PDB file of C-alpha atoms in Angstrom:
ATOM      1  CA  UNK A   1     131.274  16.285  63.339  1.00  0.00           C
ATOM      2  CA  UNK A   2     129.054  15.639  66.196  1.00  0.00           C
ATOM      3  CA  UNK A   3     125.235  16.089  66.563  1.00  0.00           C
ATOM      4  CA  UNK A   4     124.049  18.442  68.546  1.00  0.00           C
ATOM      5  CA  UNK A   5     121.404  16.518  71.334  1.00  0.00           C
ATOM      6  CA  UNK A   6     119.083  18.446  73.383  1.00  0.00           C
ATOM      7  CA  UNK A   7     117.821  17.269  76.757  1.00  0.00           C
ATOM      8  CA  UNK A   8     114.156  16.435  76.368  1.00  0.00           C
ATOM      9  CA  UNK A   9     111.800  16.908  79.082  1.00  0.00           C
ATOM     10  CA  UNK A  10     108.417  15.491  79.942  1.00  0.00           C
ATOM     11  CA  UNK A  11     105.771  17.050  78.804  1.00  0.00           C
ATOM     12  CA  UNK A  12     102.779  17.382  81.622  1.00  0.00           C
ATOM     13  CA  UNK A  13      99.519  18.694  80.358  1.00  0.00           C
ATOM     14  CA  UNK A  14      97.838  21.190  82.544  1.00  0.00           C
ATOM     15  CA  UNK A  15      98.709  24.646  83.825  1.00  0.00           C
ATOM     16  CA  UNK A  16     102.218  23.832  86.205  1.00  0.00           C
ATOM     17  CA  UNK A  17     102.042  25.440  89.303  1.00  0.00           C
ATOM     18  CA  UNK A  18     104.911  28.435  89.502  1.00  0.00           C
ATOM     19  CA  UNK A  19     107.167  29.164  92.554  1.00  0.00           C
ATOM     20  CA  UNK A  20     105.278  29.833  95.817  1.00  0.00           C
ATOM     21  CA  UNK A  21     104.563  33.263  95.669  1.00  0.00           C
ATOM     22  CA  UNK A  22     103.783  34.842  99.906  1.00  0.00           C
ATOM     23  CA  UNK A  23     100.155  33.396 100.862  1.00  0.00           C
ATOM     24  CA  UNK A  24     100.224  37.309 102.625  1.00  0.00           C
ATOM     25  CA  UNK A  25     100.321  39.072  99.543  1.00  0.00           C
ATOM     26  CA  UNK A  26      98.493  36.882  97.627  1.00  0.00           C
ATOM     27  CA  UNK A  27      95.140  37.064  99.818  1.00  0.00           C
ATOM     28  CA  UNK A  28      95.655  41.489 100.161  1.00  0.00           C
ATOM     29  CA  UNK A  29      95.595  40.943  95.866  1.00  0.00           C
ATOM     30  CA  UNK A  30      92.732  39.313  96.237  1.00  0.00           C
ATOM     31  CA  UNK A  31      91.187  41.415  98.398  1.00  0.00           C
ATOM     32  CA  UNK A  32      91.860  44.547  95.845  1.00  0.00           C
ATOM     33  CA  UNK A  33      90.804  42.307  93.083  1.00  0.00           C
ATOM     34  CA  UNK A  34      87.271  41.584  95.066  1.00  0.00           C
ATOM     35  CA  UNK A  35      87.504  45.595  95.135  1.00  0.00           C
ATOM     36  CA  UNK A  36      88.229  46.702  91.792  1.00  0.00           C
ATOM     37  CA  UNK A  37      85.187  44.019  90.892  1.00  0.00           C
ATOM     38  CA  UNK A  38      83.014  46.134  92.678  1.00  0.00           C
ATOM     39  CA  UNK A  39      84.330  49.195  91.935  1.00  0.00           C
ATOM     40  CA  UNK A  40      83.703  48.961  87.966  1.00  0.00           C
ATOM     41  CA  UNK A  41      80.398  47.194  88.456  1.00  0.00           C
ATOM     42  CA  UNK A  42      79.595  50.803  89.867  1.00  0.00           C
ATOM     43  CA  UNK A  43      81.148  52.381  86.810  1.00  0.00           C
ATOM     44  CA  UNK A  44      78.558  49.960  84.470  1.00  0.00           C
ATOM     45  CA  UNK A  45      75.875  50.552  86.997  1.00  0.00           C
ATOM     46  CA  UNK A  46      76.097  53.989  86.412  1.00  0.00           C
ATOM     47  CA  UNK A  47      76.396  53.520  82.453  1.00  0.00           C
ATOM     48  CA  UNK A  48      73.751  51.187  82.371  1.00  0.00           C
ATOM     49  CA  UNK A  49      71.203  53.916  83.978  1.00  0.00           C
ATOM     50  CA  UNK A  50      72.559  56.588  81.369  1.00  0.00           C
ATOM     51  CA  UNK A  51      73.096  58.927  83.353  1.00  0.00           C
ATOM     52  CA  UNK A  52      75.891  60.157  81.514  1.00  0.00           C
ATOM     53  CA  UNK A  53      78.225  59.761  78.764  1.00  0.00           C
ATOM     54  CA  UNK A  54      81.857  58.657  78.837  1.00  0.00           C
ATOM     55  CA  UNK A  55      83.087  61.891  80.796  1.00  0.00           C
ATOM     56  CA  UNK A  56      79.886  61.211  83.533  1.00  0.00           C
ATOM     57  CA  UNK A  57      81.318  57.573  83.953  1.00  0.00           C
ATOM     58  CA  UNK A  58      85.383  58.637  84.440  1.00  0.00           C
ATOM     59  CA  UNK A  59      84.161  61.201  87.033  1.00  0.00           C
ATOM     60  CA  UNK A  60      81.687  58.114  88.150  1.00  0.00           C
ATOM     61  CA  UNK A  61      84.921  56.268  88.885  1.00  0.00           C
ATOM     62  CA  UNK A  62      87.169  58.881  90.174  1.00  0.00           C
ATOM     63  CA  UNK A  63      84.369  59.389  93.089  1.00  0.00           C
ATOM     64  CA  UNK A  64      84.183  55.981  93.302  1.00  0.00           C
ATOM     65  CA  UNK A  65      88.272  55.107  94.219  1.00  0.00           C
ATOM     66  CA  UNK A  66      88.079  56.311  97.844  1.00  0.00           C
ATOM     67  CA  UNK A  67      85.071  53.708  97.887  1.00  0.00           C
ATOM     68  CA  UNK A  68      86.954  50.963  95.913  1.00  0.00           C
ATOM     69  CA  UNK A  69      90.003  51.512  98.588  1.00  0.00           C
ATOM     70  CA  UNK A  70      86.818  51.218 101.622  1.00  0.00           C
ATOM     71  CA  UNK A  71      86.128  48.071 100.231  1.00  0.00           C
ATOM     72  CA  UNK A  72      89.203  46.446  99.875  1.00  0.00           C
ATOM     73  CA  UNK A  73      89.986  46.983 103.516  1.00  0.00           C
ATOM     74  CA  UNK A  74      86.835  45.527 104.864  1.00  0.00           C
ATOM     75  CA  UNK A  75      87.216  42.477 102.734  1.00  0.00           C
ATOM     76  CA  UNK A  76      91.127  42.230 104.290  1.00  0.00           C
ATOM     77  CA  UNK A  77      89.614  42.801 107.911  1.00  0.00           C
ATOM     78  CA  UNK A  78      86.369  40.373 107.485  1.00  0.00           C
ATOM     79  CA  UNK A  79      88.343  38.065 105.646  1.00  0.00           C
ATOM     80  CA  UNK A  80      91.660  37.421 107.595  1.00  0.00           C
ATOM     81  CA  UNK A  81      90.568  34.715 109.765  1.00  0.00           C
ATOM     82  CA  UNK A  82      87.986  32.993 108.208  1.00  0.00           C
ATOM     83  CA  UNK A  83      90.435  32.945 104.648  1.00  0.00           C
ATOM     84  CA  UNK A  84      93.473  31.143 106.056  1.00  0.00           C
ATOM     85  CA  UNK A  85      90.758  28.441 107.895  1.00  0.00           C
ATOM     86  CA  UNK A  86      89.009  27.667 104.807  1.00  0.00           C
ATOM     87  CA  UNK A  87      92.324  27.324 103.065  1.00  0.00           C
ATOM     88  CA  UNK A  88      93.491  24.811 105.261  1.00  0.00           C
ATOM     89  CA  UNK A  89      90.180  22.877 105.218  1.00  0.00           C
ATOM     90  CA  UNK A  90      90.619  23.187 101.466  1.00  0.00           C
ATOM     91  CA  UNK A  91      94.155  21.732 101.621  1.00  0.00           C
ATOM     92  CA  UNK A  92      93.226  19.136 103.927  1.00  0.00           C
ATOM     93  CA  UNK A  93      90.519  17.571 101.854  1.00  0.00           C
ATOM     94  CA  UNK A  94      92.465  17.632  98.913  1.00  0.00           C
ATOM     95  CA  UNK A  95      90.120  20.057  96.942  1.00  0.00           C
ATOM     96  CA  UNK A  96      90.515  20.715  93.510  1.00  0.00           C
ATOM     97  CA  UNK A  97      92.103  24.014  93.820  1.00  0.00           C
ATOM     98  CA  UNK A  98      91.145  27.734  91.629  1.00  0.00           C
ATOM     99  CA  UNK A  99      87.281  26.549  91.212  1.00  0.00           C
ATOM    100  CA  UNK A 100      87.238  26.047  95.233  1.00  0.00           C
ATOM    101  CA  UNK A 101      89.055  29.510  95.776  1.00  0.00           C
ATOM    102  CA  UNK A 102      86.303  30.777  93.663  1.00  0.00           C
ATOM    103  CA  UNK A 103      83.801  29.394  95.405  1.00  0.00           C
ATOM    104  CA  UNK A 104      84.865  29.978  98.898  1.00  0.00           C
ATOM    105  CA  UNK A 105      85.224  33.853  97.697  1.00  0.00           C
ATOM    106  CA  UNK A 106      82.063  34.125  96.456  1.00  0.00           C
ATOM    107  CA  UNK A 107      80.615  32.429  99.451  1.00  0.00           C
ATOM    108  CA  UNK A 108      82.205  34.120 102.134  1.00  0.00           C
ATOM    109  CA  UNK A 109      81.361  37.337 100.503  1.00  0.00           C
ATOM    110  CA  UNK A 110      77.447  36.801  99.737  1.00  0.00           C
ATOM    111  CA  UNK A 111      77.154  35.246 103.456  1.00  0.00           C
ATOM    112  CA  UNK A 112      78.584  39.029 105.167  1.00  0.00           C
ATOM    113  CA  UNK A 113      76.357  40.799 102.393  1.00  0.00           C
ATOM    114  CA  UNK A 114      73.712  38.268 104.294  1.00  0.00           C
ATOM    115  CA  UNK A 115      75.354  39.127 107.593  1.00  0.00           C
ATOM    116  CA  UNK A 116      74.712  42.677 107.903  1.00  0.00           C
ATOM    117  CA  UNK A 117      71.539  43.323 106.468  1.00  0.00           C
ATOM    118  CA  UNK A 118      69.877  40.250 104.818  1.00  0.00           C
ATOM    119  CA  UNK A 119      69.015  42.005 101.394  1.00  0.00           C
ATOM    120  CA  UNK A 120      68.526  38.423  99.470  1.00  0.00           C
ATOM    121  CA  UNK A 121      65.301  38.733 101.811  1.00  0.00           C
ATOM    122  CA  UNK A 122      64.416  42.119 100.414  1.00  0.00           C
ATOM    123  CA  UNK A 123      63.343  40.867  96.761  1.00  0.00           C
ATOM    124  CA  UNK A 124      65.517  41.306  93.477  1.00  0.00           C
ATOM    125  CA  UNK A 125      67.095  44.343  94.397  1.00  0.00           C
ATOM    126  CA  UNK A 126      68.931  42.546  97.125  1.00  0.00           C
ATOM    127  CA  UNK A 127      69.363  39.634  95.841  1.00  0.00           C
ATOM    128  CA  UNK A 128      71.309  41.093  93.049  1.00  0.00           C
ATOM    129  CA  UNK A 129      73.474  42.224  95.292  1.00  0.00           C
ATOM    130  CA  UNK A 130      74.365  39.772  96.600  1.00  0.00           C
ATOM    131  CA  UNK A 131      74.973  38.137  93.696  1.00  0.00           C
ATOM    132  CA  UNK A 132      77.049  40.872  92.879  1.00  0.00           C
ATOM    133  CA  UNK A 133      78.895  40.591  96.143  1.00  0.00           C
ATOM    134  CA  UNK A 134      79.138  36.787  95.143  1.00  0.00           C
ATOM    135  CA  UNK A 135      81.097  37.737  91.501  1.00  0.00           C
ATOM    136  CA  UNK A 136      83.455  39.915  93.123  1.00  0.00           C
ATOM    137  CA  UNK A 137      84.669  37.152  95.733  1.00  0.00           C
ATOM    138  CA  UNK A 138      84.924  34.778  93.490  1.00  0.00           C
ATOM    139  CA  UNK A 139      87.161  37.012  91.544  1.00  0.00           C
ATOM    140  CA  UNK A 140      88.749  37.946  94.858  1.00  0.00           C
ATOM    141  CA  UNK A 141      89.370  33.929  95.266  1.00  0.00           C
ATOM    142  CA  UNK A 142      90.389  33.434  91.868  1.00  0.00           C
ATOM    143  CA  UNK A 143      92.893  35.973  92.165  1.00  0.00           C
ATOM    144  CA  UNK A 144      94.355  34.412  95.223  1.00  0.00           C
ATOM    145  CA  UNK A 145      94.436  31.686  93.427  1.00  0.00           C
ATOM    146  CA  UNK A 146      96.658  33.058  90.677  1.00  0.00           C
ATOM    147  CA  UNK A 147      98.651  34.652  92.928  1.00  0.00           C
ATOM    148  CA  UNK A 148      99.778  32.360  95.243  1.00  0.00           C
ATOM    149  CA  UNK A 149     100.873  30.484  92.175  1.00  0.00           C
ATOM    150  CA  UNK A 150      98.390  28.206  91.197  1.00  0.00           C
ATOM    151  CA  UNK A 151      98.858  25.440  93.348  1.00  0.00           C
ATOM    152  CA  UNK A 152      97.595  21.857  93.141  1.00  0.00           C
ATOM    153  CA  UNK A 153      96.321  20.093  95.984  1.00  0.00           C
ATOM    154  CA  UNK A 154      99.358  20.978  98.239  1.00  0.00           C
TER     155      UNK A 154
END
């Protein structure tokens, strides 16, 4: 009778990156994610100033999709040239990759909050925006992140 031997393989902590996924599709899922950030915080925006109960805040949303869809587009069109440049600079210095995604979302979207209008001048009410703006980059970078398959310092 013979024993049965498996192969063993080497076990490497950390997440492994997956297959390359297209760097295309990964920065347009992004780009939704940064938009489906925004478009709930308007959903707990409206919550939070209770002006409604749970039906007020599903019609809140519904009238808030064709907005959601705006925003995703303009993040796609402001993004698509600075994105890839960053990216490479990223690659290039050997960043630590997923927190510098983050960071370069969240960055490039609180600077063209800053761009067209300034509101972190205008007191709390802009600057909360644009730290708003700034949490739904960085979940737009995070996502592109994730999507383009986690890599390491490629």
């Amino acid at each position: 009778m013979t024993a049965l031997v498996l192969p063993q393989t080497p076990h490497q902590p950390g997440p492994q990156p997956t297959t390359p996924a297209n760097p295309v599709r990964a920065w347009l899922m992004g780009c939704a994610a940064t938009a489906l950030t925004a478009y709930w915080a308007m959903g707990v925006v409206f919550l939070a100033r209770g002006e409604g109960g749970i039906a007020g805040f599903l019609w809140q949303l519904l009238a808030a999709l064709p907005q959601a869809v705006a925003i995703a587009l303009l993040a796609a069109f402001l993004t698509s040239v600075p994105m890839p440049l960053l990216v490479m600079l990223e690659r290039a210095l050997k960043c630590r990759r997923g927190l510098t995604d983050a960071v370069i979302g969240a960055a490039l979207a609180a600077g063209f909050v800053q761009l067209f209008g300034a509101p972190i001048m205008t007191g709390p009410e802009g600057q909360g925006l644009t730290a708003m703006t700034a949490l739904c980059g960085a979940m737009g970078g995070l996502t592109y992140w994730l999507a383009a398959g986690r890599p390491e310092l490629s």
